[in-house]
Coordinates of C-alpha atoms and ligand atoms in Angstrom, one line a residue:
M76 CA 155.9 2.6 64.9
V77 CA 157.1 4.2 61.7
S78 CA 154.9 4.0 58.6
S79 CA 156.7 3.9 55.3
D80 CA 153.6 5.1 53.4
A81 CA 150.9 7.4 54.5
S82 CA 148.2 4.9 53.5
S83 CA 150.0 1.9 55.1
V84 CA 150.2 1.0 58.7
F85 CA 152.7 -1.8 58.0
P86 CA 155.9 -0.7 59.7
E87 CA 159.1 -0.1 57.8
G88 CA 161.1 -3.3 57.7
F89 CA 158.0 -5.5 57.9
L90 CA 159.0 -9.0 56.8
W91 CA 157.0 -10.1 53.8
G92 CA 157.7 -13.6 52.7
A93 CA 156.8 -17.3 52.5
A94 CA 157.7 -20.4 54.5
T95 CA 158.5 -24.0 53.9
A96 CA 159.9 -26.9 56.0
G97 CA 162.7 -29.3 55.2
H98 CA 160.9 -32.6 55.3
Q99 CA 158.0 -31.2 53.2
I100 CA 160.2 -29.9 50.3
E101 CA 163.7 -31.3 50.3
G102 CA 163.2 -35.0 49.6
N103 CA 164.9 -38.1 50.9
N104 CA 165.1 -37.1 54.5
T105 CA 166.0 -40.7 55.2
L106 CA 167.5 -40.5 58.6
S107 CA 164.5 -38.8 60.2
D108 CA 161.8 -40.4 62.4
H109 CA 159.0 -39.5 59.9
W110 CA 160.7 -41.2 57.0
A111 CA 160.8 -44.4 59.1
L112 CA 157.1 -44.1 60.0
E113 CA 156.2 -43.4 56.3
H114 CA 157.8 -46.7 55.4
V115 CA 156.4 -49.1 57.9
P116 CA 153.5 -51.4 56.9
G117 CA 150.2 -49.8 57.8
S118 CA 151.8 -46.3 57.9
P119 CA 149.3 -43.6 58.8
F120 CA 150.7 -41.5 55.9
V121 CA 148.7 -41.7 52.7
E122 CA 152.0 -41.7 50.8
P123 CA 155.7 -41.3 51.6
S124 CA 157.5 -38.0 51.2
G125 CA 159.9 -39.5 48.6
D126 CA 161.7 -36.8 46.6
A127 CA 159.3 -34.1 47.8
C128 CA 160.0 -31.0 45.7
D129 CA 163.7 -31.9 45.4
S130 CA 164.4 -28.6 47.1
Y131 CA 167.5 -30.1 48.6
H132 CA 169.0 -29.5 45.2
R133 CA 166.7 -26.8 43.8
F134 CA 166.7 -24.3 46.7
A135 CA 168.3 -21.6 44.7
E136 CA 165.5 -21.7 42.1
D137 CA 162.9 -21.5 44.9
I138 CA 164.6 -18.5 46.5
A139 CA 165.0 -16.8 43.2
L140 CA 161.3 -17.1 42.5
L141 CA 160.4 -15.8 45.9
A142 CA 162.7 -12.8 45.5
G143 CA 161.7 -12.2 41.9
A144 CA 158.1 -11.7 42.9
G145 CA 159.1 -9.1 45.5
L146 CA 159.1 -11.1 48.7
G147 CA 162.0 -10.4 51.0
T148 CA 162.0 -13.1 53.7
Y149 CA 162.2 -16.9 53.4
R150 CA 161.5 -19.1 56.4
F151 CA 162.8 -22.6 55.9
S152 CA 164.0 -25.4 58.3
V153 CA 167.2 -27.2 58.6
E154 CA 167.0 -31.0 59.1
W155 CA 168.4 -32.1 62.4
S156 CA 168.8 -35.7 61.2
R157 CA 171.0 -34.6 58.3
I158 CA 173.1 -32.4 60.5
E159 CA 173.4 -34.8 63.4
P160 CA 172.9 -38.3 62.0
E161 CA 174.2 -40.0 65.1
P162 CA 174.1 -38.5 68.6
G163 CA 177.0 -36.0 68.9
V164 CA 178.2 -36.6 65.4
F165 CA 177.8 -33.5 63.3
S166 CA 178.1 -33.4 59.5
R167 CA 180.2 -30.5 58.3
A168 CA 179.0 -31.1 54.8
E169 CA 175.3 -30.8 55.7
L170 CA 176.0 -27.7 57.8
D171 CA 177.7 -26.3 54.7
H172 CA 174.7 -27.3 52.6
Y173 CA 172.4 -25.2 54.7
L174 CA 174.9 -22.4 54.8
S175 CA 174.6 -22.4 51.0
V176 CA 170.8 -22.0 51.3
V177 CA 171.4 -19.0 53.6
E178 CA 173.9 -17.6 51.1
A179 CA 171.5 -18.1 48.3
C180 CA 169.0 -16.0 50.3
H181 CA 171.6 -13.2 50.8
Q182 CA 172.5 -13.2 47.1
A183 CA 168.9 -12.8 46.2
G184 CA 168.5 -10.0 48.8
V185 CA 166.3 -12.2 51.0
T186 CA 166.3 -12.4 54.8
P187 CA 166.6 -16.0 55.9
M188 CA 164.6 -17.2 58.9
V189 CA 165.7 -20.6 60.1
T190 CA 163.5 -23.1 61.9
L191 CA 165.6 -25.5 63.9
Q192 CA 163.0 -28.3 64.3
H193 CA 159.9 -28.5 62.1
F194 CA 158.2 -31.7 63.2
T195 CA 160.9 -34.2 62.2
T196 CA 163.7 -35.4 64.5
P197 CA 166.6 -37.7 63.9
G198 CA 165.8 -41.4 64.1
W199 CA 168.1 -41.8 67.1
F200 CA 166.3 -39.0 69.0
A201 CA 163.0 -40.9 68.4
R202 CA 164.6 -44.1 69.5
E203 CA 165.5 -42.5 72.8
G204 CA 162.0 -41.3 73.5
A205 CA 161.9 -38.0 71.7
W206 CA 160.4 -35.3 73.9
N207 CA 159.7 -37.7 76.7
N208 CA 163.5 -38.2 77.1
P209 CA 164.7 -36.1 80.1
E210 CA 167.8 -35.4 78.1
A211 CA 165.8 -33.9 75.2
P212 CA 166.3 -30.2 76.1
K213 CA 170.1 -30.7 76.3
L214 CA 170.3 -32.7 73.1
F215 CA 168.2 -30.1 71.2
A216 CA 170.2 -27.2 72.6
R217 CA 173.5 -28.8 71.6
Y218 CA 172.3 -29.1 68.1
C219 CA 171.0 -25.5 68.1
G220 CA 174.4 -24.2 69.2
V221 CA 176.2 -26.1 66.5
V222 CA 173.9 -24.7 63.8
A223 CA 174.0 -21.1 65.0
A224 CA 177.8 -21.2 65.4
H225 CA 178.1 -22.5 61.8
F226 CA 175.9 -19.8 60.4
G227 CA 177.5 -17.0 62.5
D228 CA 176.1 -13.6 61.6
A229 CA 174.7 -14.8 58.3
V230 CA 171.4 -15.7 60.1
T231 CA 169.6 -13.4 62.5
W232 CA 166.1 -14.9 62.7
Y233 CA 165.7 -18.3 64.4
C234 CA 162.6 -20.3 65.3
T235 CA 163.4 -23.1 67.7
L236 CA 160.5 -25.6 67.8
N237 CA 157.6 -25.5 65.4
E238 CA 154.1 -25.9 66.8
P239 CA 155.1 -27.7 70.1
N240 CA 151.5 -26.9 71.3
L241 CA 149.8 -29.1 68.7
G242 CA 149.5 -32.2 70.8
A243 CA 148.2 -30.3 73.8
M244 CA 145.6 -28.7 71.7
A245 CA 144.7 -32.0 70.0
S246 CA 144.4 -34.0 73.1
L247 CA 141.8 -31.4 74.3
G248 CA 139.7 -31.9 71.2
G249 CA 140.6 -29.1 68.9
M250 CA 139.2 -29.8 65.5
L251 CA 142.2 -28.8 63.4
P252 CA 144.5 -31.2 65.1
M253 CA 141.7 -33.7 65.5
A254 CA 141.8 -34.5 61.8
A255 CA 145.5 -35.0 62.1
M256 CA 145.0 -37.0 65.3
E257 CA 143.0 -39.6 63.5
A258 CA 145.7 -40.0 60.9
F259 CA 148.4 -40.2 63.5
G260 CA 146.3 -42.7 65.5
A261 CA 148.6 -45.5 64.5
I262 CA 151.5 -44.0 66.3
T263 CA 149.4 -42.9 69.3
R264 CA 149.4 -46.5 70.4
V265 CA 146.1 -47.2 68.8
D266 CA 147.6 -49.6 66.3
P267 CA 150.3 -51.7 68.1
T268 CA 151.4 -53.4 64.9
V269 CA 152.5 -50.0 63.4
T270 CA 154.0 -48.9 66.7
R271 CA 156.0 -52.1 66.9
A272 CA 157.2 -51.9 63.3
F273 CA 158.2 -48.3 63.8
A274 CA 160.2 -49.3 66.9
V275 CA 161.9 -52.2 65.1
R276 CA 162.8 -50.0 62.2
L277 CA 164.5 -47.5 64.5
G278 CA 166.1 -50.3 66.5
G279 CA 164.6 -49.4 69.8
A280 CA 162.2 -50.7 72.5
E281 CA 158.6 -50.5 71.7
D282 CA 157.6 -48.6 74.9
T283 CA 160.4 -46.1 74.5
V284 CA 160.5 -45.2 70.8
E285 CA 158.5 -42.1 70.1
L286 CA 157.8 -40.0 67.0
G287 CA 159.3 -36.5 67.5
S288 CA 156.1 -34.9 66.0
P289 CA 154.4 -32.3 68.1
M290 CA 151.3 -34.4 67.8
R291 CA 152.9 -36.6 70.4
I292 CA 153.7 -33.8 72.8
F293 CA 150.7 -33.9 75.1
S294 CA 151.9 -35.4 78.4
T295 CA 153.1 -33.0 81.0
V296 CA 156.6 -34.4 80.8
A297 CA 156.8 -33.9 77.1
I298 CA 155.3 -30.4 77.2
E299 CA 157.7 -29.3 80.0
N300 CA 160.6 -30.8 78.1
T301 CA 159.8 -28.8 75.0
K302 CA 159.5 -25.6 77.0
E303 CA 162.9 -26.3 78.4
A304 CA 164.2 -27.3 75.0
H305 CA 163.1 -23.9 73.7
R306 CA 164.8 -22.0 76.5
Q307 CA 168.0 -24.0 76.3
G308 CA 168.0 -23.9 72.5
R309 CA 167.5 -20.1 72.6
A310 CA 170.4 -19.7 75.0
A311 CA 172.6 -21.8 72.8
V312 CA 171.7 -19.8 69.7
K313 CA 172.4 -16.5 71.6
D314 CA 175.7 -17.8 72.9
A315 CA 176.8 -18.4 69.4
N316 CA 175.2 -15.3 67.9
P317 CA 174.3 -12.6 70.5
A318 CA 172.5 -10.6 67.7
A319 CA 170.1 -13.4 66.9
K320 CA 166.4 -12.9 67.2
V321 CA 164.9 -16.1 68.6
G322 CA 161.4 -17.3 69.1
W323 CA 159.2 -20.4 68.7
T324 CA 156.2 -20.8 66.4
L325 CA 152.8 -21.8 67.7
A326 CA 149.7 -23.2 66.1
L327 CA 147.0 -20.9 67.2
V328 CA 143.5 -21.9 66.3
D329 CA 141.0 -19.1 66.8
F330 CA 138.8 -20.8 69.5
Q331 CA 135.4 -19.2 69.7
A332 CA 132.6 -20.1 72.2
A333 CA 129.1 -21.0 71.1
P334 CA 126.6 -20.7 73.9
G335 CA 127.5 -23.2 76.6
G336 CA 131.0 -23.7 75.2
E337 CA 132.7 -20.9 77.2
N338 CA 134.4 -23.2 79.7
L339 CA 135.8 -25.5 77.0
T340 CA 137.0 -22.6 75.0
R341 CA 138.7 -21.0 77.9
Q342 CA 140.4 -24.4 78.7
L343 CA 141.5 -24.9 75.1
R344 CA 142.9 -21.4 74.8
E345 CA 144.8 -21.8 78.1
A346 CA 146.2 -25.3 77.8
G347 CA 146.5 -25.4 74.0
G348 CA 147.8 -21.8 73.5
S349 CA 148.4 -19.4 76.3
Q350 CA 150.6 -21.7 78.5
F351 CA 153.0 -21.8 75.5
L352 CA 152.6 -18.1 74.7
E353 CA 153.7 -17.3 78.2
V354 CA 157.0 -19.1 77.5
S355 CA 157.6 -16.5 74.8
R356 CA 157.9 -13.7 77.3
G357 CA 161.5 -12.7 77.2
D358 CA 161.9 -14.0 73.6
D359 CA 162.6 -11.6 70.7
F360 CA 159.3 -12.5 69.0
V361 CA 156.6 -15.2 68.9
G362 CA 155.6 -16.9 65.7
V363 CA 151.9 -17.1 65.0
Q364 CA 150.5 -19.8 62.7
T365 CA 146.8 -19.6 62.1
Y366 CA 144.6 -21.1 59.5
T367 CA 141.1 -21.3 60.8
R368 CA 138.7 -21.0 63.8
E369 CA 137.0 -23.6 65.9
V370 CA 133.7 -23.0 67.4
M371 CA 133.2 -24.9 70.7
G372 CA 129.9 -25.9 72.1
P373 CA 129.4 -27.5 75.6
M374 CA 130.3 -30.9 74.3
G375 CA 133.1 -30.0 71.9
P376 CA 133.5 -28.6 68.4
V377 CA 130.4 -27.4 66.7
P378 CA 130.3 -29.0 63.3
V379 CA 130.9 -26.6 60.4
P380 CA 127.6 -26.2 58.5
D381 CA 127.5 -28.1 55.2
D382 CA 127.2 -24.9 53.1
T383 CA 130.2 -23.2 54.7
P384 CA 133.3 -23.1 52.4
R385 CA 136.1 -25.4 53.4
S386 CA 139.6 -25.8 52.2
Q387 CA 141.1 -29.1 50.8
T388 CA 142.1 -29.9 54.4
G389 CA 138.5 -29.7 55.5
W390 CA 139.0 -26.6 57.6
E391 CA 136.5 -23.8 57.5
V392 CA 137.6 -21.0 55.3
Y393 CA 137.8 -18.3 58.0
P394 CA 140.7 -15.9 57.3
Q395 CA 139.5 -13.5 60.0
A396 CA 141.1 -16.0 62.4
L397 CA 144.6 -14.5 61.8
G398 CA 143.7 -11.0 63.1
H399 CA 142.2 -12.6 66.2
S400 CA 145.3 -14.7 66.8
V401 CA 147.9 -12.0 66.5
R402 CA 146.0 -10.0 69.1
W403 CA 145.8 -13.0 71.4
A404 CA 149.5 -13.8 71.0
A405 CA 150.6 -10.2 71.6
E406 CA 148.5 -9.9 74.7
V407 CA 149.7 -13.0 76.3
A408 CA 153.3 -13.2 75.1
Q409 CA 153.9 -9.5 75.4
V410 CA 156.6 -9.6 72.7
P411 CA 156.5 -8.7 68.9
V412 CA 154.5 -11.1 66.7
V413 CA 155.7 -12.5 63.4
V414 CA 153.1 -14.4 61.4
T415 CA 155.3 -17.3 60.5
E416 CA 152.5 -19.3 58.7
N417 CA 149.1 -18.6 57.3
G418 CA 147.5 -19.8 54.1
M419 CA 145.0 -22.2 52.6
A420 CA 145.0 -25.5 50.8
T421 CA 143.1 -25.0 47.6
A422 CA 143.1 -25.8 43.9
D423 CA 141.6 -22.4 43.2
D424 CA 144.3 -19.7 43.4
A425 CA 141.7 -16.9 43.3
D426 CA 140.4 -18.3 46.6
R427 CA 143.9 -18.3 48.0
I428 CA 144.2 -14.6 47.1
A429 CA 140.8 -13.7 48.6
Y430 CA 141.7 -15.6 51.8
T431 CA 145.1 -14.0 52.1
R432 CA 143.7 -10.5 51.5
T433 CA 141.2 -10.9 54.3
A434 CA 143.8 -12.4 56.6
L435 CA 146.1 -9.5 55.9
E436 CA 143.3 -7.1 56.5
G437 CA 143.1 -8.5 60.0
V438 CA 146.8 -7.9 60.5
R439 CA 146.5 -4.4 59.2
Q440 CA 143.7 -3.6 61.6
A441 CA 145.7 -5.1 64.5
L442 CA 148.6 -2.9 63.5
A443 CA 146.3 0.1 63.4
D444 CA 145.2 -0.7 66.9
G445 CA 148.9 -0.7 68.1
V446 CA 149.6 -4.5 68.0
D447 CA 153.3 -5.0 67.3
V448 CA 153.4 -7.3 64.3
R449 CA 156.7 -7.5 62.5
G450 CA 156.1 -9.8 59.5
Y451 CA 153.8 -12.0 57.5
L452 CA 155.2 -15.3 56.0
H453 CA 152.7 -17.2 53.8
W454 CA 152.4 -20.9 54.0
S455 CA 153.6 -22.0 51.7
L456 CA 156.1 -21.0 49.0
L457 CA 155.6 -24.4 47.3
D458 CA 152.9 -27.1 46.9
N459 CA 154.5 -29.7 49.2
F460 CA 154.2 -32.8 51.4
E461 CA 151.3 -32.1 53.8
W462 CA 152.4 -34.8 56.3
H463 CA 149.9 -37.7 56.6
S464 CA 147.7 -36.2 53.9
G465 CA 150.5 -36.3 51.3
Y466 CA 150.7 -34.2 48.2
A467 CA 147.0 -33.7 47.4
M468 CA 146.8 -30.6 49.6
T469 CA 148.1 -27.6 47.6
F470 CA 149.1 -24.7 49.9
G471 CA 151.7 -23.3 47.6
L472 CA 152.2 -19.9 45.9
I473 CA 154.1 -22.1 43.4
A474 CA 153.0 -25.4 41.9
V475 CA 155.5 -28.2 41.6
D476 CA 155.2 -30.9 39.0
R477 CA 155.4 -34.2 40.8
T478 CA 157.5 -35.9 38.1
T479 CA 159.7 -33.2 36.7
F480 CA 159.8 -30.9 39.8
Q481 CA 159.2 -28.0 37.5
R482 CA 158.1 -24.9 39.4
T483 CA 155.1 -22.9 38.1
P484 CA 154.3 -19.7 40.0
K485 CA 150.6 -19.1 40.6
P486 CA 149.0 -15.7 40.3
S487 CA 149.0 -15.5 44.1
L488 CA 152.8 -15.3 44.2
E489 CA 152.8 -12.2 42.0
W490 CA 149.9 -10.8 44.0
L491 CA 151.6 -11.2 47.4
G492 CA 154.8 -9.9 45.9
T493 CA 153.0 -6.7 44.8
I494 CA 151.6 -6.2 48.2
A495 CA 155.0 -6.7 49.7
R496 CA 156.7 -4.2 47.3
G497 CA 154.2 -1.6 48.4
N498 CA 154.6 -2.6 52.1
G499 CA 150.9 -3.3 52.3
A500 CA 149.8 0.0 50.9
T501 CA 148.0 -1.7 48.0
L502 CA 146.2 -4.2 50.2
Ligands
LIG131 C1 151.5 -26.0 60.1 C2 152.8 -26.8 59.9 O1 153.9 -26.1 60.5 C3 153.1 -27.1 58.5 O2 154.2 -28.0 58.4 C4 151.9 -27.5 57.8 O3 152.1 -28.0 56.5 C5 150.9 -26.4 57.8 N1 150.5 -26.1 59.2 C6 149.6 -26.8 57.1 O4 148.9 -27.8 57.7

């Protein structure tokens, strides 16, 4: 490991940047499964995504702000439903659109990292059962191959699926997804009216139509299909671009055992995390996405004490979780780690900076102990659409006016950019 500065253990070429996802920032992702669910009566979403941050049109400005602050990597996702609006029908215009996002990165001196599926899938894919469909791996891989062929050598870093382990973790009672689980209850067959309306909207049979969200990936069939989708997707990307670095990104909650909670903790770590980390063996990297910890007692999550600080999402403010997760990931996956998401939803930007500093300190210590971490991408570049919770959760380094879409960088953007420019030496 080469250190670029005597006082920094961050290796040369460490990726410093920020992340977003298409559906959360682009706006009007109308052909996706999530858009359909957002618009059925009784939708579990507190509000629809609508125009989001209008980044579909304003991506150059977003990238310029990121680059101007001193960040060198932008992780964003391409929207499958725009690129393949009907099965097997690929839109050249949309592929070109995303190529122009990639080109805007290069023009700004930014390394693009492309996520191929970030929660949303095409409506037709949902209509055919999403990840329960035995054809899912093949369908996903075909799309991955088309994207990678179109991008050619303009993109090196690819993430296949984002947080495919979320449902497995949630179904075992992890707190972080638990909150989401409640909100997604309507589509988890709890509310048949919503499920029916969703199916009707997508033109499919009620017992087949399935949201493509990772919250719905908890049956063995769906889990195994996503593993296979990742493997086939990775192969398709590499066929098109042998120099590509491919991995998938996992939600890793730092599960900790309270007395008596050891078994449950072990189970959660295994079924919710490690079984997915094992799939990363042989990948070029594994993406780690960590926000908080979860303390497990014998009966489940131990409630967070009232006087413990929480973020807007209700999660305990526990930035130390990141250092623990990168160690866990490296140990099980045995490949380099990239922190593909980490951050906090807060209205107080000073809290965001304090959180991020401690999280990065954990990464620094892991590096000093020899853990191979290649990058840190903050979630998120922009305040954006936090899924079922809507726009009230502000994770961004940049605020976005909901009416004018005007971008206002927060001090945390400049702060993280300064750390990045010094490759971590000023942390
Ligand atoms: C993980 C997801 O990938 C992202 O879409 C989400 O907004 C953040 N976590 C925060 O919840």
